[in-house]
């Protein structure tokens, strides 16, 4: 076993020992691609093996469906607690899975998986559990935790502190004066009110490569992590006519493709066209991905385009359709959380803007966009983001009774650009 593998296994065993101990709550901090979902699945298997039933709270239906499929594949009798409008996704397992809108319909299941919104309708007089597992605990709000916490005597909260936090489009000023901010993360609220809660970091990212993991670790995380892959484990092989940004990213893991500086609408037509051209070349040229399992052609499902706004998504999808490109994922950072691809084309949140708003400076948004890839990430932006950051230092108000974020968004954006400076490629 490699040293990275040994450190990962040691962290898993520490989590298991804590879960079987007397701690009222345990928090597991997981960087991108550290095996968080695998950890939840492994702990569920171990708990079932010692005779326990395991309730798992997730944040979205997609997360719930993916986890149920994985648990059923591991041989566990799994219940899917869902709402009236839910429909099974493609590939839904027929064995080892029961579904129901009410808890009573899932009797006898070893594991029950549902969203926090659905678990909130379960009453404590129906049933309580000795241990509840909260998946994506940094995506879950404190308000959502309050609605389900009474169902469990003890909690295991697993999540990625560098991802996007809960947010609202409503005016938050009327409730910002409260001692506890309802949209604080579930993990953050628990740690603030119970500072003695043990926090166990997973030390290795199995997704990010050795030349990309340090960039993400340094810019977006307070606890450093390393890559589990060896430098020679992965390789992206491109045709000789590849775009310079793609060729650079294939060699170095990163490329920052900069269009000329300009203040433009957020659906910047030139940037849309550039992203569509890069995606078209990736899926039509002779591109292969190589890892320890061997070489294989890069498929369209291996490529993702990460954007900031839904109108940007619509424009990129339309541009891809005009080029006959289908099967490439195009989505916002909010919806790309937890997903993984070989190559990612990321629209920089601050590209072409006249200001640097709190929304576009949020560390989690850029972190998600820049950490979905196993092989290469090309960040596409208008030039001038450095000057933009220095012209608009962070000016968010400091709210009484709340803790400052672990990672400052302005500083994270500055550090990320600094690390990508050697990988700048001017657009032709």
XYZ file of C-alpha atoms in Angstrom:
428
model
C 0.000 0.000 0.000
C 1.272 3.490 -0.879
C 1.831 6.093 1.829
C -1.234 7.979 0.555
C -3.293 4.815 0.769
C -2.024 4.128 4.288
C -2.938 7.647 5.452
C -6.382 7.320 3.898
C -7.016 3.953 5.559
C -5.825 5.326 8.903
C -8.341 8.167 8.608
C -11.139 5.696 7.800
C -10.293 3.626 10.857
C -10.245 6.743 13.036
C -13.715 7.660 11.798
C -14.945 4.120 12.484
C -13.539 4.138 16.008
C -15.206 7.486 16.692
C -18.516 6.247 15.297
C -18.366 3.208 17.585
C -17.332 5.364 20.541
C -19.270 7.801 22.699
C -18.938 11.108 20.824
C -22.296 12.801 20.349
C -21.160 14.020 16.932
C -18.242 13.495 14.568
C -17.371 15.697 11.566
C -15.401 14.367 8.599
C -13.824 17.008 6.327
C -13.306 15.696 2.823
C -11.455 17.544 0.020
C -12.569 17.027 -3.608
C -12.386 13.401 -4.679
C -11.244 12.107 -1.281
C -13.667 9.184 -1.297
C -16.437 10.758 0.776
C -19.164 8.681 -0.889
C -17.018 5.573 -0.557
C -16.563 6.353 3.138
C -20.330 6.638 3.674
C -20.875 3.357 1.845
C -18.108 1.580 3.791
C -19.380 2.810 7.161
C -22.919 1.756 6.256
C -21.670 -1.768 5.463
C -19.786 -1.965 8.751
C -22.726 -0.677 10.782
C -25.126 -3.137 9.146
C -22.644 -5.948 9.814
C -22.861 -5.220 13.567
C -26.652 -5.203 13.487
C -27.477 -1.506 13.152
C -29.941 0.189 10.830
C -28.474 3.233 9.104
C -30.439 6.387 8.171
C -28.600 8.632 5.694
C -29.602 12.239 5.048
C -28.491 13.766 1.733
C -29.233 17.145 0.172
C -30.552 16.455 -3.338
C -32.491 13.726 -5.105
C -29.566 13.102 -7.453
C -27.273 12.482 -4.474
C -29.851 10.158 -2.930
C -30.283 8.161 -6.144
C -26.529 7.799 -6.703
C -26.011 6.635 -3.117
C -28.874 4.108 -3.253
C -27.456 2.601 -6.441
C -24.017 2.326 -4.814
C -25.375 0.792 -1.593
C -27.493 -1.728 -3.475
C -24.438 -2.624 -5.547
C -22.624 -3.329 -2.284
C -25.321 -5.846 -1.362
C -27.136 -3.775 1.275
C -30.916 -3.825 1.625
C -31.660 -0.166 0.920
C -34.767 1.984 1.203
C -35.280 5.151 -0.820
C -37.482 7.649 1.030
C -38.872 10.063 -1.552
C -41.562 12.586 -2.376
C -44.647 12.099 -4.517
C -43.059 13.551 -7.670
C -39.932 11.380 -7.632
C -39.283 8.970 -10.507
C -36.524 6.337 -10.605
C -33.529 7.353 -12.762
C -32.080 5.257 -15.558
C -30.226 2.218 -14.272
C -32.296 1.982 -11.108
C -31.541 -1.378 -9.391
C -34.346 -3.910 -9.099
C -32.700 -5.962 -6.385
C -32.058 -4.939 -2.767
C -34.006 -1.652 -3.095
C -37.416 -0.611 -1.805
C -38.990 2.791 -2.345
C -41.672 4.647 -0.430
C -43.070 8.051 0.435
C -43.528 7.034 4.075
C -41.124 5.508 6.553
C -43.506 2.629 7.288
C -43.178 1.430 3.695
C -39.460 0.758 4.177
C -39.578 -1.562 7.165
C -36.785 -4.114 7.274
C -34.341 -2.099 5.147
C -30.795 -2.023 6.509
C -30.190 1.487 5.148
C -32.707 4.263 4.441
C -31.672 7.174 2.213
C -33.625 10.382 1.702
C -33.158 14.103 1.267
C -33.126 16.414 4.265
C -36.371 17.938 2.992
C -38.056 14.511 3.043
C -36.591 13.413 6.386
C -38.077 16.582 7.903
C -41.541 14.996 7.579
C -40.563 11.969 9.691
C -41.828 12.328 13.265
C -39.794 11.301 16.274
C -42.742 9.261 17.560
C -42.519 7.121 14.399
C -38.923 6.118 15.011
C -35.541 7.376 16.192
C -32.048 6.006 15.566
C -28.877 5.752 17.668
C -26.819 7.231 14.802
C -27.672 9.356 11.790
C -25.356 10.027 8.852
C -25.476 13.483 7.229
C -23.922 13.442 3.761
C -22.770 16.754 2.211
C -22.978 18.410 5.644
C -21.467 21.648 4.306
C -24.263 21.923 1.728
C -26.922 21.440 4.415
C -28.197 24.523 6.228
C -28.495 24.900 9.982
C -32.259 25.302 9.508
C -32.449 21.926 7.740
C -30.385 20.274 10.483
C -32.785 21.529 13.146
C -35.691 19.855 11.330
C -34.096 16.390 11.376
C -31.666 16.407 14.308
C -34.255 15.165 16.806
C -34.444 11.829 14.974
C -30.896 10.812 15.942
C -29.116 10.345 19.260
C -25.715 10.864 17.633
C -24.553 12.287 14.309
C -21.838 11.652 11.747
C -21.506 14.648 9.425
C -19.479 14.145 6.245
C -18.796 16.907 3.756
C -16.442 19.110 1.789
C -15.789 22.475 3.505
C -14.541 23.995 0.263
C -17.796 23.601 -1.648
C -20.681 26.024 -2.056
C -22.531 26.881 1.147
C -26.348 27.135 1.397
C -27.708 30.391 0.002
C -30.940 32.305 -0.480
C -32.211 34.701 -3.151
C -34.373 36.469 -0.539
C -33.407 39.564 1.446
C -31.373 38.144 4.313
C -30.881 41.328 6.317
C -33.990 40.790 8.450
C -32.626 37.540 9.873
C -28.901 38.267 9.824
C -29.172 39.738 13.318
C -30.082 36.361 14.793
C -27.486 34.715 17.032
C -27.527 31.653 14.799
C -27.677 32.252 11.064
C -30.228 29.804 9.546
C -28.198 29.455 6.348
C -24.965 28.627 8.092
C -23.797 25.138 7.213
C -24.957 22.226 9.348
C -21.350 21.261 10.090
C -20.354 24.846 10.858
C -23.262 25.352 13.247
C -22.519 22.147 15.098
C -18.824 23.002 15.464
C -19.613 26.516 16.622
C -21.991 25.353 19.350
C -20.009 22.232 20.258
C -16.358 23.166 19.695
C -15.113 19.931 21.272
C -16.636 17.877 18.443
C -13.866 15.813 16.821
C -13.043 16.752 13.220
C -11.308 14.081 11.134
C -9.889 15.268 7.795
C -9.482 12.870 4.901
C -5.906 13.596 3.803
C -5.882 12.414 0.189
C -7.705 13.392 -3.013
C -7.997 10.458 -5.392
C -9.496 12.659 -8.116
C -6.964 15.458 -8.424
C -3.533 14.713 -9.862
C -0.237 15.596 -8.110
C 0.205 18.729 -10.244
C -3.358 19.990 -9.691
C -4.104 19.085 -6.044
C -1.673 21.645 -4.509
C -3.362 24.510 -6.368
C -6.789 23.633 -4.930
C -5.422 22.797 -1.477
C -3.484 26.063 -1.141
C -6.202 28.357 -2.463
C -9.385 26.930 -0.955
C -8.630 24.793 2.115
C -7.307 25.442 5.606
C -6.268 21.784 5.996
C -3.772 20.702 3.357
C -4.315 17.524 1.379
C -2.296 15.652 -1.211
C -3.020 13.671 -4.357
C -3.310 9.905 -4.128
C -2.234 9.304 -7.730
C 1.420 9.098 -8.686
C 2.747 11.617 -11.259
C 2.982 8.913 -13.917
C -0.472 7.418 -13.266
C -2.461 9.645 -15.623
C -1.999 11.175 -19.011
C -4.170 12.963 -21.555
C -3.075 12.311 -25.134
C -4.227 14.821 -27.747
C -4.016 15.018 -31.490
C -1.196 17.174 -32.840
C -3.648 19.876 -33.963
C -4.978 20.516 -30.471
C -5.706 24.067 -29.343
C -2.689 25.478 -27.409
C -4.759 25.741 -24.218
C -5.810 22.086 -24.471
C -2.254 20.992 -25.206
C -0.930 22.988 -22.243
C -3.613 21.619 -19.902
C -2.900 18.069 -21.044
C 0.740 18.500 -20.043
C 0.379 20.597 -16.881
C -3.173 19.890 -15.673
C -4.101 23.575 -15.959
C -4.516 26.262 -18.566
C -5.849 29.788 -18.137
C -7.133 30.827 -21.563
C -7.541 34.611 -21.593
C -9.569 36.582 -24.102
C -8.813 40.311 -24.481
C -9.883 42.408 -21.497
C -13.352 43.923 -21.882
C -16.472 44.670 -19.885
C -19.147 42.484 -21.459
C -22.590 41.065 -20.706
C -22.401 37.989 -18.526
C -23.389 35.839 -21.536
C -20.238 37.074 -23.344
C -20.701 35.772 -26.943
C -16.966 35.499 -27.631
C -16.361 33.454 -24.489
C -19.339 31.218 -25.317
C -17.899 30.598 -28.794
C -14.452 29.852 -27.351
C -15.826 27.284 -24.911
C -17.930 25.658 -27.635
C -14.908 25.433 -29.943
C -12.783 23.826 -27.211
C -15.515 21.307 -26.383
C -16.024 20.522 -30.077
C -12.325 19.841 -30.525
C -12.200 17.619 -27.440
C -15.015 15.364 -28.619
C -14.129 15.238 -32.329
C -10.334 15.029 -32.253
C -8.289 11.951 -31.429
C -8.103 12.286 -27.629
C -7.307 9.477 -25.204
C -7.120 9.310 -21.439
C -4.609 7.031 -19.759
C -4.682 5.865 -16.139
C -3.678 2.696 -14.251
C -6.678 0.853 -15.737
C -5.257 1.470 -19.214
C -5.851 3.812 -22.175
C -9.274 4.570 -23.616
C -10.797 7.180 -25.924
C -12.121 10.292 -24.243
C -15.911 10.106 -24.362
C -18.346 13.000 -24.410
C -19.516 12.023 -20.933
C -15.927 12.645 -19.753
C -16.166 16.362 -20.582
C -17.949 19.068 -18.600
C -18.424 22.800 -18.984
C -18.831 24.629 -15.692
C -20.559 28.028 -15.680
C -21.823 30.464 -13.068
C -25.325 31.412 -14.243
C -28.147 29.510 -15.893
C -28.301 31.909 -18.840
C -24.617 31.160 -19.506
C -25.507 27.462 -19.477
C -28.287 28.032 -22.013
C -25.995 29.979 -24.366
C -23.215 27.375 -24.191
C -25.682 24.530 -24.813
C -27.084 26.364 -27.833
C -23.584 26.947 -29.211
C -22.741 23.260 -28.776
C -25.937 22.230 -30.533
C -25.054 24.454 -33.496
C -21.757 22.565 -33.734
C -23.487 19.201 -33.434
C -21.959 18.446 -30.023
C -24.171 16.397 -27.711
C -23.491 14.419 -24.552
C -21.214 17.026 -22.937
C -22.359 18.135 -19.482
C -23.004 21.873 -19.165
C -24.090 23.097 -15.759
C -23.673 25.663 -13.006
C -21.271 25.209 -10.119
C -24.206 24.545 -7.786
C -25.228 21.487 -9.779
C -21.714 20.235 -10.530
C -20.932 19.713 -6.838
C -20.007 16.113 -6.135
C -19.539 15.200 -9.806
C -16.346 14.137 -11.581
C -15.036 14.333 -15.161
C -11.797 13.792 -17.027
C -11.643 17.284 -18.540
C -13.426 20.450 -17.393
C -13.814 23.765 -19.197
C -14.549 26.360 -16.493
C -16.004 29.830 -17.097
C -14.287 32.085 -14.554
C -16.913 33.765 -12.307
C -15.278 37.203 -12.594
C -14.707 37.183 -16.340
C -15.654 40.445 -18.051
C -17.355 41.973 -15.022
C -17.149 45.621 -13.980
C -17.203 44.698 -10.281
C -16.373 41.818 -7.957
C -19.580 41.039 -6.083
C -19.776 38.722 -3.082
C -21.625 36.147 -5.197
C -18.871 36.001 -7.801
C -16.096 36.143 -5.203
C -17.399 33.194 -3.181
C -14.545 30.740 -2.721
C -16.779 27.676 -2.980
C -18.051 28.612 -6.435
C -14.592 28.822 -7.994
C -13.439 25.795 -6.009
C -16.215 23.625 -7.434
C -15.530 24.752 -10.996
C -11.793 24.092 -10.631
C -11.905 20.732 -8.857
C -14.150 18.457 -10.931
C -11.394 17.086 -13.190
C -9.122 14.041 -13.062
C -6.892 15.017 -15.992
C -7.113 18.662 -17.006
C -8.976 21.907 -16.390
C -9.039 24.867 -18.767
C -10.228 28.085 -17.108
C -11.610 30.529 -19.683
C -11.773 34.212 -18.827
C -11.417 37.742 -20.039
C -8.033 39.207 -19.111
C -7.903 41.752 -16.316
C -9.316 39.738 -13.421
C -6.191 40.509 -11.368
C -6.770 44.263 -11.701
C -10.468 43.754 -11.044
C -9.735 41.997 -7.748
C -7.433 44.784 -6.587
C -9.958 47.427 -7.592
C -12.737 45.730 -5.633
C -11.417 44.394 -2.325
C -13.868 42.329 -0.289
C -16.447 44.644 1.273
C -19.029 42.267 2.736
C -20.410 43.475 6.098
C -19.328 41.677 9.250
C -22.464 40.424 10.988
C -22.549 40.368 14.774
C -22.769 36.878 16.233
C -21.414 35.115 13.144
C -17.996 33.652 12.532
C -15.906 34.747 9.540
C -15.610 32.165 6.759
C -12.695 29.760 7.010
C -11.510 30.846 3.572
C -11.882 34.445 2.385
C -13.314 34.528 -1.128
C -11.257 37.508 -2.293
C -8.018 35.948 -1.065
C -8.927 32.535 -2.534
C -9.551 34.096 -5.958
C -6.272 36.016 -5.765
C -4.290 32.926 -4.706
C -5.866 30.791 -7.431
C -4.972 33.296 -10.156
C -1.454 33.564 -8.801
C -0.998 29.791 -9.048
C -2.389 29.766 -12.589
C -0.202 32.650 -13.788
C 2.426 30.294 -15.321
C -0.349 28.611 -17.288
C -1.754 31.724 -19.018
C -2.489 31.248 -22.704
C -3.585 34.361 -24.678
C -6.510 33.653 -26.999
C -5.609 33.814 -30.674
